[in-house]
Coordinates of C-alpha atoms and ligand atoms in Angstrom, one line a residue:
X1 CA 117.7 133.0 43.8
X2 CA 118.9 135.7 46.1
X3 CA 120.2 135.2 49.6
X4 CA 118.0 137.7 52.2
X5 CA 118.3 137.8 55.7
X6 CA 115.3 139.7 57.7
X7 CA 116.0 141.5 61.2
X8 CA 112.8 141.1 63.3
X9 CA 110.5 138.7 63.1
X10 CA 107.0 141.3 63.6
X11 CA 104.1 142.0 61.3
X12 CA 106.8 143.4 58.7
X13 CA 109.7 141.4 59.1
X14 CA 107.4 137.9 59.0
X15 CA 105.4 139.2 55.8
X16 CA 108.8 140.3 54.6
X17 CA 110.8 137.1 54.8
X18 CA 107.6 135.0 53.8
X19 CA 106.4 137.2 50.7
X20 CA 110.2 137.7 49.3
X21 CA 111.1 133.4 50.1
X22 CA 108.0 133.2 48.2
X23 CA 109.4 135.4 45.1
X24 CA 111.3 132.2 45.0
X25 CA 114.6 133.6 46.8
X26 CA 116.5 131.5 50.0
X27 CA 115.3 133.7 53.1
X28 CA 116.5 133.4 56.5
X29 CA 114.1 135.2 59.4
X30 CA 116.1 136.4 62.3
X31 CA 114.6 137.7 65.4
X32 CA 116.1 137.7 69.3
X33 CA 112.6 136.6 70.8
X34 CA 113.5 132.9 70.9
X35 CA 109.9 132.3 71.6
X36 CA 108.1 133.4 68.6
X37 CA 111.3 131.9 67.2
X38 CA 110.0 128.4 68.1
X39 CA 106.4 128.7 67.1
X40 CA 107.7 129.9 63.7
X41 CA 110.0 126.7 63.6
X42 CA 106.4 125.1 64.4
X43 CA 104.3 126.2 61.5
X44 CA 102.7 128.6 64.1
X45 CA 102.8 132.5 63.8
X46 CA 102.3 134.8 66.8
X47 CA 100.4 137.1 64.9
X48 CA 96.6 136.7 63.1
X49 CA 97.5 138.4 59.8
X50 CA 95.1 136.5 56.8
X51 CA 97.2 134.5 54.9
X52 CA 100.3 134.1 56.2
X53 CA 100.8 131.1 58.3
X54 CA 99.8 129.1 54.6
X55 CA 102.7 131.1 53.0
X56 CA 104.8 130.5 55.8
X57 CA 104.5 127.0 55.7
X58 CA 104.5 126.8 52.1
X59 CA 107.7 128.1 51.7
X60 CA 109.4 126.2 55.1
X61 CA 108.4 123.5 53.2
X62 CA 110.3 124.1 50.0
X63 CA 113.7 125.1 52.4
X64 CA 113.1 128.5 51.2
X65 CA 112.5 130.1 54.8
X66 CA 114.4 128.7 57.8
X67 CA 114.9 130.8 61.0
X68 CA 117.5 131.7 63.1
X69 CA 118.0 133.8 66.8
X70 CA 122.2 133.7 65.3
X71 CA 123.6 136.8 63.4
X72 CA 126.2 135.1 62.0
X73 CA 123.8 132.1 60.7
X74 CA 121.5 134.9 59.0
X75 CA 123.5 137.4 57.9
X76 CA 126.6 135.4 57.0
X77 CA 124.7 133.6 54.6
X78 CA 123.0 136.5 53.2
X79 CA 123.9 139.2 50.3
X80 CA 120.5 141.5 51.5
X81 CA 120.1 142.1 55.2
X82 CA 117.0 144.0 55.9
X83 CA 116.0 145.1 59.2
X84 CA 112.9 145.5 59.8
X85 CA 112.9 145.9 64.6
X86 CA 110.5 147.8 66.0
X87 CA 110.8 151.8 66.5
X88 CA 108.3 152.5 69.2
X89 CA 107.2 156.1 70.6
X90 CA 110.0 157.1 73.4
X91 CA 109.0 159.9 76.5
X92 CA 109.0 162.8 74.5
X93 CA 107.3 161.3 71.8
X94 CA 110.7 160.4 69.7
X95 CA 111.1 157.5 68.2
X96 CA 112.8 155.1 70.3
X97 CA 116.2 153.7 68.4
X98 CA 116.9 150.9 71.1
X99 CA 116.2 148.2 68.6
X100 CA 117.2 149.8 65.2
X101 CA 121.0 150.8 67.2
X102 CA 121.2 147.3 68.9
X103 CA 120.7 145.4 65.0
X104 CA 122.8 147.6 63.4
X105 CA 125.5 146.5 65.7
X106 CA 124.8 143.2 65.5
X107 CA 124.9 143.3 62.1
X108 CA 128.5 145.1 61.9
X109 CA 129.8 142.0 64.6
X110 CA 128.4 139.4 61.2
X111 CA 129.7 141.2 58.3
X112 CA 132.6 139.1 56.9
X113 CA 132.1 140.3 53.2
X114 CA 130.2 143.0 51.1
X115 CA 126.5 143.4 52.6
X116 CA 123.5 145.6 51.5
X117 CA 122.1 146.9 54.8
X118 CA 118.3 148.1 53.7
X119 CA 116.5 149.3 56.4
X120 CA 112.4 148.4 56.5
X121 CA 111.6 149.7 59.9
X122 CA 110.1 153.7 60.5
X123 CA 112.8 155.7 61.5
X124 CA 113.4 159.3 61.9
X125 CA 115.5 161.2 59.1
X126 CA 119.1 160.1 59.2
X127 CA 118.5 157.0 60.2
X128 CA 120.5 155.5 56.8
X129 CA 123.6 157.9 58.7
X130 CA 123.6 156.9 61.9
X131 CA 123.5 153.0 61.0
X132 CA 126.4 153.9 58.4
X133 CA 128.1 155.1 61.9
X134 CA 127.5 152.1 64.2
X135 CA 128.5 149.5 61.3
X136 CA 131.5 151.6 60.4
X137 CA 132.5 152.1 64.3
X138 CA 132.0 148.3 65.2
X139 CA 133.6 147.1 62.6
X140 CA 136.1 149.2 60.6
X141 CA 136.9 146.5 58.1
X142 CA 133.2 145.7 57.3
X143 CA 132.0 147.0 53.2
X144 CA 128.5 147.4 52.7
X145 CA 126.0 150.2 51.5
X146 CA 122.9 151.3 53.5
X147 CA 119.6 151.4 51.5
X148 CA 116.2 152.9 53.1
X149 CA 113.3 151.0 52.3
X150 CA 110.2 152.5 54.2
X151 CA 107.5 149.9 54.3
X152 CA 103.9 150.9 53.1
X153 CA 102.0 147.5 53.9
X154 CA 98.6 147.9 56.4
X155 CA 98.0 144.7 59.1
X156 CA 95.2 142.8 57.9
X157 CA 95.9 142.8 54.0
X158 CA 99.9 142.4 54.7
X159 CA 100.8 140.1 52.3
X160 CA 98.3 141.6 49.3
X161 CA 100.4 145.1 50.2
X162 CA 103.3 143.7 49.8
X163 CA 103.0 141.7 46.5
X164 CA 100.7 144.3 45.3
X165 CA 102.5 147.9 46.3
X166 CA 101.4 151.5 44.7
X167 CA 105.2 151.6 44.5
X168 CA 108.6 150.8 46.0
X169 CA 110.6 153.3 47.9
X170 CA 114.4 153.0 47.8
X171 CA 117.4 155.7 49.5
X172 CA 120.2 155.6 49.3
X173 CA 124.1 157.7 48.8
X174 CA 125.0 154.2 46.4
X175 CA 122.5 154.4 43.9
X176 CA 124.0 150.9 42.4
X177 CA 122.9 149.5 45.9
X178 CA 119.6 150.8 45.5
X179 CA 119.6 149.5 42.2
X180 CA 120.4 145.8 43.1
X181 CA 118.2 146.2 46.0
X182 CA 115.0 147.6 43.2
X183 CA 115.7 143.8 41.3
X184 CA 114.5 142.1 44.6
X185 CA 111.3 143.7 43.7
X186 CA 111.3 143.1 39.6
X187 CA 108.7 140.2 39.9
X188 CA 106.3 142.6 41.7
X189 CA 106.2 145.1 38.8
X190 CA 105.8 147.4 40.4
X191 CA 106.6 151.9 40.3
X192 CA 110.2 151.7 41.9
X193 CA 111.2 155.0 42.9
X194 CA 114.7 155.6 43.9
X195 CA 116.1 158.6 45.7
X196 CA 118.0 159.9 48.2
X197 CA 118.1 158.2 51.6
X198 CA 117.0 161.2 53.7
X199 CA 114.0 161.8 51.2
X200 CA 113.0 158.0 51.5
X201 CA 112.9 157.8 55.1
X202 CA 110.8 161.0 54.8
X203 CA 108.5 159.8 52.2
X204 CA 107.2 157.4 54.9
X205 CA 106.7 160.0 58.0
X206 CA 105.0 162.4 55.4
X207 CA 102.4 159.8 53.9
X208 CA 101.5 158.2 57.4
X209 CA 101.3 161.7 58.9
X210 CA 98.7 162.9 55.5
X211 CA 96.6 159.7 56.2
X212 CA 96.3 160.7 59.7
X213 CA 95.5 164.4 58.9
X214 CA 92.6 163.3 55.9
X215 CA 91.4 160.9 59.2
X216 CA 91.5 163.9 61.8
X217 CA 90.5 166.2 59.0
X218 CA 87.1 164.4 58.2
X219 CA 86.7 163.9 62.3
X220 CA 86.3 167.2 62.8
X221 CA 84.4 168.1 60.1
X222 CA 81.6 165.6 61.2
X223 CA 81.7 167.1 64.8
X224 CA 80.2 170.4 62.6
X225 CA 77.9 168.0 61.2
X226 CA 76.7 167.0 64.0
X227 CA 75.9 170.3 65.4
X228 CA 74.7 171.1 61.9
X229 CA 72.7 168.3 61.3
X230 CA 74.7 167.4 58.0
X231 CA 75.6 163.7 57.7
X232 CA 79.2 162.8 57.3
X233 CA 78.4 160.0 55.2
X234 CA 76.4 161.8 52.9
X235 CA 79.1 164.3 53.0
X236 CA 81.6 162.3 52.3
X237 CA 80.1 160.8 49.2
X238 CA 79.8 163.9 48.0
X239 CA 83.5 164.9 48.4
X240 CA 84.8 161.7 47.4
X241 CA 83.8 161.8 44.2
X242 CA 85.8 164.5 43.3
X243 CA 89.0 163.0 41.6
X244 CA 91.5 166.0 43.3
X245 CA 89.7 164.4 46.7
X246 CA 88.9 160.8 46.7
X247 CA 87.0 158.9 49.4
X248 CA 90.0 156.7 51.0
X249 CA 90.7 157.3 54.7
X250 CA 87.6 159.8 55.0
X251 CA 85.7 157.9 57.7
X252 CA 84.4 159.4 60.6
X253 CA 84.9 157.9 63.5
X254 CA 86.7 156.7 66.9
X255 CA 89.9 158.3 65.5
X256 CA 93.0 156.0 63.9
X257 CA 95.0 154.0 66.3
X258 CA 97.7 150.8 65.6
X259 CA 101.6 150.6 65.6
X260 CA 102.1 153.3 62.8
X261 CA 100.2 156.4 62.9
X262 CA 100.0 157.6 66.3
X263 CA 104.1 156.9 67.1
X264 CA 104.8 158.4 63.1
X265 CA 103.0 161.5 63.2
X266 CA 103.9 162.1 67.1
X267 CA 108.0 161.3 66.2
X268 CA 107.8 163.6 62.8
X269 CA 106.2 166.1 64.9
X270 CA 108.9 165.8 67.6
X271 CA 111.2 165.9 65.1
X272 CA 110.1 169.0 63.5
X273 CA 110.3 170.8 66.6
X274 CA 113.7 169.8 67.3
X275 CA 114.5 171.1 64.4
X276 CA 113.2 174.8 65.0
X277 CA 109.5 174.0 63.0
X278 CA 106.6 174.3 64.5
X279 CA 104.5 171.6 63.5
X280 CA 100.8 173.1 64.5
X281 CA 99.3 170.8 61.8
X282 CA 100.8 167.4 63.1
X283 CA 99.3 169.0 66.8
X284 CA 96.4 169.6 65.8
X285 CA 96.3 166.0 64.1
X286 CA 96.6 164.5 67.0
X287 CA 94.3 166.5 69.3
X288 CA 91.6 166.0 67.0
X289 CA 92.6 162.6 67.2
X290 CA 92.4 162.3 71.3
X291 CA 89.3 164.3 71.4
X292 CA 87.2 161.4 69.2
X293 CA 87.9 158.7 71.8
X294 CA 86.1 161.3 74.3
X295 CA 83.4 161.6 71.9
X296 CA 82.4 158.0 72.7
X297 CA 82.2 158.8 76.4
X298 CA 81.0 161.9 76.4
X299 CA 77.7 160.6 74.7
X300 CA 77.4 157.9 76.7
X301 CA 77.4 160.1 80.0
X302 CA 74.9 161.8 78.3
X303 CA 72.5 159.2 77.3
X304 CA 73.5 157.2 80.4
X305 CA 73.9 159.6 83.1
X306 CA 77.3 158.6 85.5
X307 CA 78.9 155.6 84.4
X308 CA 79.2 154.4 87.7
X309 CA 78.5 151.2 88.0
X310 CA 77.4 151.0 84.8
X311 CA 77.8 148.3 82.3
X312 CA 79.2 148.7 78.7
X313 CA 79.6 146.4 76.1
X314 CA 82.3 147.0 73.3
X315 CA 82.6 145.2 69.6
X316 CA 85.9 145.5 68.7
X317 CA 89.2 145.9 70.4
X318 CA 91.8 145.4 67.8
X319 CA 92.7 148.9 66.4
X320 CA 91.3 148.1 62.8
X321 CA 89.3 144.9 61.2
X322 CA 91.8 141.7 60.3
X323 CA 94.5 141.9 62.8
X324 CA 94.7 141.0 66.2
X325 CA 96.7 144.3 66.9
X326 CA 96.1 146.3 69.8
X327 CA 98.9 148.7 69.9
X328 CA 96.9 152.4 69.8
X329 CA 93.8 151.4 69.3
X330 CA 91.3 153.4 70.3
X331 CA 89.9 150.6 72.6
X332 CA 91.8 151.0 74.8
X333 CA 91.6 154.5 75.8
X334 CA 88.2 154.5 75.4
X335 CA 88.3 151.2 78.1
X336 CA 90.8 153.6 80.4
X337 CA 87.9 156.6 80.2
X338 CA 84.8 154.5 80.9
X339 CA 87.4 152.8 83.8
X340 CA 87.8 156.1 85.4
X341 CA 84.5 157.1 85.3
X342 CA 83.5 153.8 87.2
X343 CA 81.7 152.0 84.4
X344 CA 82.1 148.0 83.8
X345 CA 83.3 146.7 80.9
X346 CA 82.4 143.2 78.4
X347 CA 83.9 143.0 75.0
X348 CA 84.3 141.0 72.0
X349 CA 86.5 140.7 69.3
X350 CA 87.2 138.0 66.8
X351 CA 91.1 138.0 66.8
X352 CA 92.2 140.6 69.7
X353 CA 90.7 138.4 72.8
X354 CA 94.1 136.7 73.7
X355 CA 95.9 140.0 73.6
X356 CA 93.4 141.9 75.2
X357 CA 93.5 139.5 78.5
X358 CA 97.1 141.2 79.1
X359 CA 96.7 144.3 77.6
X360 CA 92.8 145.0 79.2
X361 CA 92.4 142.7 82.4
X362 CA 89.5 144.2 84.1
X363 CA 87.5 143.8 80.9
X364 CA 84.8 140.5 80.6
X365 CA 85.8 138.8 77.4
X366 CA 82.9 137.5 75.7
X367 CA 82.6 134.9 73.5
X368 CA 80.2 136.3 70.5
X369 CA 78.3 139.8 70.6
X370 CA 75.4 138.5 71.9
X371 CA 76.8 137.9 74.8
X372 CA 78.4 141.2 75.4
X373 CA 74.6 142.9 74.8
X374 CA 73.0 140.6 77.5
X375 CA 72.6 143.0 80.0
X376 CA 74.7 146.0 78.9
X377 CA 73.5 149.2 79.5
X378 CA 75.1 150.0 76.4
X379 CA 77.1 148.8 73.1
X380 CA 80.0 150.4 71.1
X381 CA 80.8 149.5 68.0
X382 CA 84.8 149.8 68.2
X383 CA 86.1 148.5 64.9
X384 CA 84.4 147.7 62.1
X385 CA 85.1 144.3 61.9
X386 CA 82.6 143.0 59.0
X387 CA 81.1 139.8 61.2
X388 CA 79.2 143.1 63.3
X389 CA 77.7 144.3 60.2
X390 CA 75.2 141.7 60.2
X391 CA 74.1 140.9 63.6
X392 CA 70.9 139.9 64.4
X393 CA 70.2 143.3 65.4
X394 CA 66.3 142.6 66.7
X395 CA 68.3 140.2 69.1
X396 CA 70.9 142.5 70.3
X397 CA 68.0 144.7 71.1
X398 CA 66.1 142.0 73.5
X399 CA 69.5 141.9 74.9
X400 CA 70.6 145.3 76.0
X401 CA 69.2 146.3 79.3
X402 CA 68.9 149.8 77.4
X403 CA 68.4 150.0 73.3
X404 CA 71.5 152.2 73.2
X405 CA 73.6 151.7 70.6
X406 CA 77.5 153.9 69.8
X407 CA 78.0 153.6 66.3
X408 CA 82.1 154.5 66.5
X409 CA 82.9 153.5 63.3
X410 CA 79.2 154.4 61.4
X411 CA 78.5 150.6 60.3
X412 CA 74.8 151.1 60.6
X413 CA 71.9 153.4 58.6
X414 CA 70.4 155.7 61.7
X415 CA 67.0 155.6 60.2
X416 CA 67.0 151.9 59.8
X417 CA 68.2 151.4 63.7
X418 CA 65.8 154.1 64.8
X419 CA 63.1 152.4 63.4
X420 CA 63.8 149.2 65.0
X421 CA 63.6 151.0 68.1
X422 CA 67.0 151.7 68.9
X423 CA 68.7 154.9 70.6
X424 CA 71.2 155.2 68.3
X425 CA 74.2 157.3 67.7
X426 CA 77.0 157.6 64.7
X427 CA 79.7 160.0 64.5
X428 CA 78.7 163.1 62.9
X429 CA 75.3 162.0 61.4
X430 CA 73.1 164.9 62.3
X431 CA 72.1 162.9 65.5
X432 CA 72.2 165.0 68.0
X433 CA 69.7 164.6 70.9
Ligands
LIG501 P1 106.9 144.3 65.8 O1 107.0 144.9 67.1 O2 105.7 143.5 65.4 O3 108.2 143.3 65.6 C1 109.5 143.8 65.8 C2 110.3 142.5 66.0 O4 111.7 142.9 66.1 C3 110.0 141.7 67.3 O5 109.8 140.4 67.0 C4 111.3 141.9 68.1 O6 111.6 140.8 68.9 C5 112.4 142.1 67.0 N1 113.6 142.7 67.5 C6 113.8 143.7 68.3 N2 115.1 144.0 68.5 C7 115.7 143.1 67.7 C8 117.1 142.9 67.5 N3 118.0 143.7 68.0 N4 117.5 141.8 66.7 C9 116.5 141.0 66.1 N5 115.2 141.2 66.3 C10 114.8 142.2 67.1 O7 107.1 145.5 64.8 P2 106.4 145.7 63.4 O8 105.0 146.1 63.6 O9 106.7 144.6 62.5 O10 107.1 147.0 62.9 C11 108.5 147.0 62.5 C12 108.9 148.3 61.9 O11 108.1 148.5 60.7 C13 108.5 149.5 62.8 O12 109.5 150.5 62.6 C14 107.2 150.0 62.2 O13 107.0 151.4 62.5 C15 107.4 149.7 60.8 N6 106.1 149.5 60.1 C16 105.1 148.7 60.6 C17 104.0 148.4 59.9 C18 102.8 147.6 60.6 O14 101.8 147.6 60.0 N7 103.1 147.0 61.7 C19 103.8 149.0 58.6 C20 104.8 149.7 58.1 C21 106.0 149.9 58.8

């Protein structure tokens, strides 16, 4: 049993401290919001991720998961300290270091003997040098080694990613560190790769930012399709298959959104330009990117007319299917567009509603889909949550005022939804007016 203390109690430090208490190791879960704090003390998680309130509770149970808003209480007690604080998108598109700078020092105040300081959260290239820094600056007698260990886990199948990872990144200058950090993961078995600590922190900007490109990448390719008359989906099927290729993260549609890929590829981008490159790839990425939410828009103004006074309806607000996340998604600058344009708005989503009263608060929140079609001039399909793949779709149709139907995320078959009289509309399905 190993003693682990984990710095921020969000999507990754929560799956963190419950997956690794689970692994049957003594976990304390530290976090400065006392709120959340006390709903965890509860049984209750602030988040919806599948799975993890049970294996929260599971392991509270056993006294292998307490919590704690006291850094001498956590990392006292602890041999592994990971941090794992949020590293949100600054002005110039930077990643912002408030939280990241603010733990570290914390965590120098509670060192009282040798620590491993293993950092979870996305953080731009030097990150492992700069914590060294702070610890060594706040407290010159502390020992400890600094480990980078870039997270890989997606919201909505957190805890699956995490027992189950393609592999384990580990940096660090004290490979013995990196090394006693790697038997944390030994019941996993998993492909531990262990390198430098600039490299590691690296490897995480580089993947996100080559997810994002295949998603912009296939994005603009079905905007030729469109214009073509090619179908995307066909299209990708075709590619896919090709081994070199594959069909992950090929799906045309709204664009990607949540915590990780916009800030990532907009901070290595920032990053590269600070540093003399000039990252026309990553720009390009990300235009691509801003362009799809206009797609949505654009084709309703066409179908539509103004959207003045107008009324849409929206499936989906979360930024993907299984999380209750709102941060990016493409929801809710397609919500600021149709805004500005004068249109009304009604949406529904199975986890997001409670979020998107703050985050939205001129949209109608609606209690099933059926609801948001009475009366819409239109519906979006947002995110492809899997309860909207199998709506009563005759229904939804008596609904509408108008059978017009966005396909963002190219759920449906455009013959199929033609035929049952619908004036339907993927993303790069040869639909063109
Ligand atoms: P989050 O915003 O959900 O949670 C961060 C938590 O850190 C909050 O509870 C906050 O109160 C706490 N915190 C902030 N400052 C603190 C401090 N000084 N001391 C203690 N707690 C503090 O963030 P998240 O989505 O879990 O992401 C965390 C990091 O992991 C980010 O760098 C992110 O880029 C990265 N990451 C996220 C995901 C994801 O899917 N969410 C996946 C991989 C990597």
């Amino acid at each position: 049993m190993k003693r682990i203390c984990v710095i921020g109690m969000g999507y990754v430090g929560m799956t963190t401290a419950a997956c690794f208490s689970d692994l049957g190791n003594r976990v304390v879960g530290l976090d400065i919001d006392v709120e959340k704090l006390e709903k965890l003390s509860k049984g209750l998680i602030p988040i919806y991720e599948p799975g993890l309130e049970e294996l929260i509770k599971r392991n509270r149970q056993a006294g292998r998961l307490t919590f704690t808003d006291n850094y001498d209480e956590g990392v006292g007690s602890a041999d592994f300290v990971f941090v794992a604080v949020d590293s949100p998108s600054g002005p110039e598109g930077e990643a912002d270091m408030t939280a990241v700078r603010s733990a570290a020092a914390s965590v120098a105040h509670a060192l009282e003997s040798y620590k491993i300081i293993i950092n979870k959260s996305t953080v731009p290239i030097g990150t492992g040098d700069l914590v060294t820094g702070i610890v060594e600056r706040e407290n010159p007698q502390a020992e400890f080694s600094v480990v980078s260990n870039p997270e890989f886990l997606r919201e909505g199948s957190a805890i699956q990613d995490f027992m189950h990872p393609d592999r384990v990144v580990l940096g660090s200058v004290d490979r013995s560190a990196a090394e006693r950090v790697a038997e944390l993961y030994a019941p996993l078995n998993s492909n531990v790769i262990i390198t430098d600590l600039r490299s590691a922190e690296m490897i995480k900007y580089a993947s996100n930012a080559f997810l994002a490109t295949r998603i912009s990448f296939i994005n603009e390719i079905a905007s030729v399709c469109e214009k073509l008359g090619a179908d995307i989906k066909e299209v990708v099927r075709g590619m896919g298959t090709d081994r070199r290729i594959g069909s992950y993260f090929l799906d045309a549609g709204v664009g990607y959104g949540g915590s990780c890929f916009p800030k990532d590829v907009k901070a290595l981008a920032h990053m590269a330009a600070v540093h003399g490159c000039h990252p026309q790839l990553l720009r390009a990425v990300m235009d691509i990117n801003q362009d799809q939410r206009k797609v949505v828009v654009q084709r309703l103004r066409e179908v539509l007319g103004p959207l003045e006074g107008k009324i849409i309806g929206l499936l989906g607000l979360s930024f993907k299917p299984d999380t209750d996340d709102m941060r990016g998604a493409a929801s809710v600058e397609i919500i600021h567009l149709l805004q500005h344009e004068g249109a009304r708005l009604r949406a529904y989503d199975p986890a997001a509603a409670e979020v998107a009263a703050k985050l939205v608060p001129k949209v109608m929140l609606c209690p099933d889909p059926y609801s948001v079609a009475m009366g819409s001039d239109a519906l979006v399909i947002v995110t492809e949550w899997n309860e909207f793949k199998q709506l009563d779709k005759i229904r939804i149709k008596q609904l509408l005022r108008q059978p017009v139907l966005i396909d963002g995320r190219n759920i449906y078959e455009p013959t199929e939804m033609r035929n049952l009289g619908f004036e339907y509309f993927g993303i790069g399905r040869g639909n063109t007016r």
